[in-house]
Amino acid sequence: MYDVTDFSVITDVAEADDRGQTDVGGIYAWVMLQAFEMSHDERFLTEAMKAIDAARGMRFDLNYQANLTAWGAAACIRLWRIINRAEYLQQSYVYLASFFHNSQIWKSEIGLSRHWTNFLGVTCLQDAPYMAAYECFDSYAAFERYLDYMGVDIIPGVKLLVNEFCRHALDRGWYYYPDALPEEALATENRNGHIDRSLNYPVEDLYPDGQKAGQVGQEIYGSGAAIVYATRSFHRIDDAPFLLFCDSFVRAIHRLDSSTLNLRIDGHETTPARLALLPLDGKPERLRPKLWTANREVLDFKIVDGRLETWVPSNNALLLGWEMTP
């Protein structure tokens, strides 16, 4: 902590590990790169490089707050794209390693934790015992940018891990909202205020060890989760009778004619993506879609809870056509 009036230091290190916010240089570098791309002023690019260079050698000690570490990875890969120096691509892996060092690559069935999912969740801080809504959705947004810039030079396993984190974030995101949890799973003693299940502000904290959710309280700053997730996973098609959903990033949508689309689905080729059509009139039986992969394989839809749903190959092009019946 520091005094914003004169920048004098109030608290110089974190109590848990006697270090400061070691990953803050990553989000700072990302902001500097945005300034560089807007202004083409080389001093912002130099500043971004200095910020990333300052983190060299930290290894697994790099992570302080998960979303800042994720933005550091995005800044590294953007730097690599701008100046073509391989060490910044390599440094992006260091940020990712420190991020996933705190991940839960398992599904908890311990006590109350059975009511939500923690799979691939990452604790919000390096010493925190819980996942938090804000860090979860902001990391998702950062990794969307990381996947944007990665290209074919990336280690395949990195693409798999980052993309799967984003896919499972959509699932985990539901359970931060208190009305999605049984009342007995919510804390009644809260560090900040109280929990109102009628208000769709997410709770701060979900635990993998059976503890009650929301011990810290509800977080207004976590409310951006709904906007971030919805704008990345749902797609409006002009004059189409449905909303398109995909749990992997859709990188291109090209309209071929009034009832035919060409789609490019991101992701790792070993993990199929869920694709769904949500009819705007709420009558899925009227919508007759046709879906083909690039190698002409036909994929069938099933009606599930008022939507038409199928699984599609990731990292692939798709052709989607449709017609409406009376």
Coordinates of C-alpha atoms in Angstrom, one line a residue:
M1 CA 0.0 0.0 0.0
Y2 CA 1.1 3.6 -0.6
D3 CA -0.1 7.1 0.0
V4 CA -1.6 8.3 -3.3
T5 CA -0.8 12.0 -2.5
D6 CA 3.0 11.6 -2.3
F7 CA 3.6 7.9 -3.2
S8 CA 5.2 7.2 0.1
V9 CA 5.1 3.5 1.1
I10 CA 2.6 2.5 3.8
T11 CA 3.0 -1.3 3.6
D12 CA 6.0 -2.6 1.6
V13 CA 5.4 -6.4 1.4
A14 CA 2.6 -8.9 1.7
E15 CA 2.4 -10.5 5.1
A16 CA 2.0 -14.0 3.7
D17 CA 5.4 -14.2 1.9
D18 CA 7.2 -11.0 2.6
R19 CA 7.0 -9.9 -1.1
G20 CA 5.0 -7.2 -2.8
Q21 CA 2.4 -7.4 -5.5
T22 CA 4.9 -9.3 -7.7
D23 CA 2.6 -9.6 -10.8
V24 CA 1.4 -6.0 -11.0
G25 CA 4.0 -5.3 -13.6
G26 CA 2.1 -7.5 -16.0
I27 CA -1.1 -5.5 -16.0
Y28 CA 1.0 -2.3 -16.1
A29 CA 2.8 -3.6 -19.2
W30 CA -0.6 -4.4 -20.8
V31 CA -1.7 -0.8 -20.2
M32 CA 1.5 0.5 -21.6
L33 CA 1.0 -1.6 -24.7
Q34 CA -2.4 -0.2 -25.2
A35 CA -1.0 3.3 -24.9
F36 CA 1.7 2.4 -27.5
E37 CA -0.8 1.0 -30.0
M38 CA -2.9 4.2 -29.6
S39 CA -0.1 6.7 -29.8
H40 CA 2.8 4.8 -31.5
D41 CA 5.0 6.5 -28.9
E42 CA 8.1 4.2 -28.4
R43 CA 8.4 5.2 -24.7
F44 CA 5.3 3.2 -23.8
L45 CA 6.7 0.1 -25.6
T46 CA 10.0 0.6 -23.7
E47 CA 8.1 0.9 -20.4
A48 CA 6.2 -2.3 -21.1
M49 CA 9.4 -4.2 -21.7
K50 CA 11.0 -2.9 -18.5
A51 CA 7.9 -4.0 -16.5
I52 CA 8.1 -7.5 -17.9
D53 CA 11.9 -7.7 -17.6
A54 CA 11.6 -6.8 -13.9
A55 CA 9.7 -10.1 -13.3
R56 CA 12.4 -12.4 -14.7
G57 CA 13.6 -15.1 -12.3
M58 CA 10.5 -15.1 -10.1
R59 CA 9.3 -18.5 -11.4
F60 CA 6.5 -19.8 -9.3
D61 CA 6.8 -16.8 -6.9
L62 CA 5.4 -14.5 -9.6
N63 CA 1.7 -14.8 -8.8
Y64 CA 0.1 -12.4 -6.4
Q65 CA -3.4 -11.9 -7.7
A66 CA -4.6 -14.3 -10.3
N67 CA -6.1 -11.9 -12.8
L68 CA -3.0 -9.7 -12.8
T69 CA -0.9 -12.7 -13.6
A70 CA -3.2 -13.6 -16.5
W71 CA -2.9 -10.1 -17.9
G72 CA 0.9 -10.4 -17.5
A73 CA 0.8 -13.5 -19.8
A74 CA -1.3 -11.5 -22.3
A75 CA 1.2 -8.6 -22.2
C76 CA 4.1 -11.0 -22.8
I77 CA 2.6 -12.6 -25.8
R78 CA 1.6 -9.2 -27.2
L79 CA 5.2 -7.9 -26.8
W80 CA 6.4 -11.0 -28.6
R81 CA 4.1 -10.2 -31.5
I82 CA 5.2 -6.6 -31.7
I83 CA 9.0 -7.0 -31.4
N84 CA 9.4 -10.7 -32.3
R85 CA 11.7 -11.5 -29.4
A86 CA 11.2 -15.1 -28.3
E87 CA 12.1 -14.5 -24.7
Y88 CA 8.7 -12.7 -24.2
L89 CA 6.8 -15.7 -25.5
Q90 CA 8.8 -17.9 -23.1
Q91 CA 8.1 -15.4 -20.3
S92 CA 4.4 -15.7 -21.0
Y93 CA 4.7 -19.4 -20.1
V94 CA 6.2 -18.4 -16.7
Y95 CA 3.2 -16.2 -16.0
L96 CA 0.9 -19.1 -17.0
A97 CA 2.9 -21.6 -14.8
S98 CA 2.5 -19.4 -11.8
F99 CA -1.2 -18.8 -12.5
F100 CA -2.0 -22.5 -12.9
H101 CA 0.2 -23.4 -9.9
N102 CA -2.8 -22.3 -7.8
S103 CA -5.4 -24.1 -9.8
Q104 CA -7.6 -27.0 -8.6
I105 CA -7.4 -29.6 -11.3
W106 CA -10.0 -31.8 -9.6
K107 CA -13.6 -31.7 -8.7
S108 CA -14.6 -31.4 -5.0
E109 CA -17.3 -33.5 -3.4
I110 CA -16.4 -32.4 0.1
G111 CA -19.4 -31.3 2.2
L112 CA -21.1 -28.2 0.8
S113 CA -18.7 -27.9 -2.1
R114 CA -20.7 -30.5 -3.9
H115 CA -23.2 -27.8 -4.7
W116 CA -20.8 -25.9 -7.0
T117 CA -17.9 -26.8 -9.2
N118 CA -14.3 -25.9 -8.6
F119 CA -12.7 -27.7 -11.5
L120 CA -9.8 -25.7 -13.0
G121 CA -10.7 -22.9 -10.6
V122 CA -7.8 -20.7 -9.4
T123 CA -7.5 -19.1 -6.0
C124 CA -7.8 -15.3 -6.2
L125 CA -4.6 -14.6 -4.4
Q126 CA -1.4 -16.6 -3.8
D127 CA -2.3 -17.3 -0.2
A128 CA -6.2 -17.3 -0.5
P129 CA -8.2 -20.4 0.3
Y130 CA -11.0 -19.6 -2.2
M131 CA -11.9 -18.7 -5.8
A132 CA -13.4 -15.3 -6.3
A133 CA -15.8 -14.1 -9.0
Y134 CA -13.8 -11.0 -10.1
E135 CA -10.4 -12.7 -10.5
C136 CA -12.2 -15.5 -12.4
F137 CA -13.9 -13.4 -15.0
D138 CA -11.0 -11.0 -15.4
S139 CA -8.6 -13.9 -16.0
Y140 CA -11.1 -15.2 -18.6
A141 CA -11.0 -11.8 -20.4
A142 CA -7.2 -11.8 -20.3
F143 CA -6.9 -15.3 -21.7
E144 CA -9.2 -14.4 -24.6
R145 CA -6.6 -11.9 -25.6
Y146 CA -3.8 -14.4 -25.0
L147 CA -5.5 -16.9 -27.3
D148 CA -6.0 -14.1 -29.9
Y149 CA -2.3 -13.5 -30.2
M150 CA -0.8 -17.0 -29.8
G151 CA -0.8 -18.3 -33.4
V152 CA 0.7 -21.7 -34.4
D153 CA 4.0 -21.1 -32.5
I154 CA 2.5 -21.8 -29.1
I155 CA 3.1 -25.0 -27.2
P156 CA 0.0 -27.1 -27.9
G157 CA -0.5 -28.0 -24.3
V158 CA -0.6 -24.3 -23.4
K159 CA -3.5 -23.7 -25.8
L160 CA -5.3 -26.7 -24.3
L161 CA -4.9 -25.5 -20.7
V162 CA -5.8 -21.9 -21.4
N163 CA -8.8 -22.7 -23.5
E164 CA -10.1 -25.3 -21.0
F165 CA -9.8 -22.8 -18.2
C166 CA -12.0 -20.4 -20.2
R167 CA -14.6 -23.1 -21.0
H168 CA -14.9 -24.2 -17.4
A169 CA -15.0 -20.6 -16.2
L170 CA -18.4 -20.4 -17.9
D171 CA -19.7 -23.3 -15.8
R172 CA -18.1 -22.1 -12.5
G173 CA -19.4 -18.6 -13.0
W174 CA -23.0 -19.6 -12.2
Y175 CA -22.2 -20.7 -8.7
Y176 CA -21.0 -17.3 -7.5
Y177 CA -24.6 -16.1 -7.6
P178 CA -26.3 -16.7 -4.3
D179 CA -29.7 -17.7 -5.8
A180 CA -27.9 -20.6 -7.6
L181 CA -26.8 -22.1 -4.3
P182 CA -29.0 -23.7 -1.6
E183 CA -29.6 -21.4 1.4
E184 CA -27.8 -23.7 3.8
A185 CA -24.6 -23.4 1.7
L186 CA -24.4 -19.6 2.2
A187 CA -22.5 -18.1 5.2
T188 CA -24.7 -16.3 7.7
E189 CA -21.8 -14.4 9.3
N190 CA -20.1 -12.2 6.7
R191 CA -17.0 -10.1 6.8
N192 CA -18.8 -7.4 4.7
G193 CA -22.5 -6.7 5.2
H194 CA -24.9 -9.6 4.6
I195 CA -26.0 -11.8 1.7
D196 CA -29.2 -11.0 0.0
R197 CA -30.1 -13.9 -2.3
S198 CA -32.6 -11.7 -4.2
L199 CA -29.8 -9.5 -5.5
N200 CA -27.7 -10.9 -8.3
Y201 CA -24.4 -9.7 -7.0
P202 CA -22.0 -12.7 -6.9
V203 CA -20.5 -13.8 -3.6
E204 CA -16.8 -13.1 -3.2
D205 CA -15.7 -16.6 -2.2
L206 CA -16.2 -20.3 -3.1
Y207 CA -14.2 -22.9 -1.3
P208 CA -13.2 -26.4 -2.4
D209 CA -13.1 -27.9 1.2
G210 CA -16.7 -27.8 2.2
Q211 CA -16.8 -24.4 3.8
K212 CA -19.9 -22.1 3.3
A213 CA -19.8 -19.7 0.4
G214 CA -19.9 -16.0 0.8
Q215 CA -18.0 -15.6 4.1
V216 CA -16.5 -12.4 2.8
G217 CA -19.8 -11.2 1.4
Q218 CA -21.2 -10.2 -2.0
E219 CA -19.0 -8.2 -4.3
I220 CA -20.3 -5.5 -6.6
Y221 CA -17.1 -5.5 -8.6
G222 CA -17.8 -9.1 -9.5
S223 CA -21.0 -8.1 -11.3
G224 CA -19.0 -7.6 -14.5
A225 CA -18.9 -11.4 -14.8
A226 CA -22.3 -11.6 -16.5
I227 CA -21.3 -9.0 -19.1
V228 CA -17.9 -10.5 -19.8
Y229 CA -19.1 -14.1 -20.1
A230 CA -22.2 -13.3 -22.1
T231 CA -20.5 -11.1 -24.7
R232 CA -17.9 -13.7 -25.4
S233 CA -20.0 -16.8 -25.5
F234 CA -23.3 -15.6 -27.0
H235 CA -23.6 -14.2 -30.5
R236 CA -26.4 -12.3 -32.2
I237 CA -26.8 -13.0 -35.9
D238 CA -28.6 -10.3 -37.9
D239 CA -32.1 -11.5 -38.8
A240 CA -31.4 -15.0 -37.6
P241 CA -34.2 -16.6 -35.6
F242 CA -31.8 -17.7 -32.8
L243 CA -29.0 -16.7 -30.5
L244 CA -25.8 -18.7 -31.0
F245 CA -23.9 -20.0 -28.0
C246 CA -20.5 -21.7 -27.9
D247 CA -18.4 -22.5 -24.8
S248 CA -15.2 -22.0 -26.9
F249 CA -14.3 -18.7 -28.5
V250 CA -15.9 -18.2 -32.0
R251 CA -13.1 -16.4 -33.9
A252 CA -15.0 -15.7 -37.2
I253 CA -18.6 -15.5 -38.3
H254 CA -19.1 -15.0 -42.0
R255 CA -22.6 -14.7 -43.6
L256 CA -22.8 -16.6 -46.8
D257 CA -26.5 -15.9 -47.5
S258 CA -29.7 -15.2 -45.5
S259 CA -29.7 -18.6 -43.8
T260 CA -26.1 -19.8 -44.0
L261 CA -23.1 -19.0 -41.8
N262 CA -19.4 -20.0 -41.9
L263 CA -18.0 -20.3 -38.4
R264 CA -14.5 -20.7 -37.1
I265 CA -14.3 -22.3 -33.6
D266 CA -11.2 -21.9 -31.5
G267 CA -9.9 -24.4 -29.0
H268 CA -7.7 -27.4 -28.9
E269 CA -8.5 -30.1 -31.4
T270 CA -8.7 -32.8 -28.7
T271 CA -11.5 -31.1 -26.9
P272 CA -14.9 -30.8 -28.5
A273 CA -16.9 -27.6 -27.9
R274 CA -20.5 -27.2 -27.0
L275 CA -22.6 -25.2 -29.5
A276 CA -26.2 -24.3 -29.0
L277 CA -28.9 -22.4 -30.8
L278 CA -31.5 -20.6 -28.6
P279 CA -34.6 -19.9 -30.7
L280 CA -35.9 -16.3 -30.2
D281 CA -39.5 -17.5 -30.2
G282 CA -38.8 -20.1 -27.6
K283 CA -39.9 -22.9 -29.9
P284 CA -36.9 -25.1 -30.7
E285 CA -39.1 -27.6 -32.6
R286 CA -39.7 -25.0 -35.4
L287 CA -36.0 -24.4 -36.0
R288 CA -34.4 -26.9 -38.5
P289 CA -30.6 -26.4 -38.5
K290 CA -28.0 -28.1 -40.6
L291 CA -24.4 -28.3 -39.5
W292 CA -21.3 -29.5 -41.4
T293 CA -17.6 -29.6 -40.5
A294 CA -14.9 -28.6 -42.9
N295 CA -14.5 -32.3 -44.0
R296 CA -18.3 -32.5 -44.7
E297 CA -19.2 -34.5 -41.5
V298 CA -22.8 -33.8 -40.6
L299 CA -23.5 -33.0 -37.0
D300 CA -26.9 -33.5 -35.4
F301 CA -28.7 -31.2 -32.9
K302 CA -30.7 -32.4 -29.9
I303 CA -33.4 -30.4 -28.1
V304 CA -32.2 -29.8 -24.5
D305 CA -34.1 -27.5 -22.1
G306 CA -35.6 -25.3 -24.9
R307 CA -32.4 -25.0 -27.0
L308 CA -30.9 -27.1 -29.8
E309 CA -27.5 -28.4 -28.8
T310 CA -24.6 -30.3 -30.2
W311 CA -20.8 -30.9 -29.8
V312 CA -18.5 -29.7 -32.5
P313 CA -14.8 -30.2 -33.1
S314 CA -12.6 -27.4 -31.9
N315 CA -10.0 -25.5 -34.0
N316 CA -12.3 -26.1 -37.0
A317 CA -14.4 -24.4 -39.5
L318 CA -18.2 -25.1 -39.6
L319 CA -21.0 -24.4 -42.0
L320 CA -24.4 -23.7 -40.4
G321 CA -27.6 -23.4 -42.3
W322 CA -31.2 -23.2 -41.0
E323 CA -34.9 -22.9 -42.0
M324 CA -38.0 -22.3 -39.9
T325 CA -41.1 -24.5 -40.1
P326 CA -44.6 -23.2 -39.5

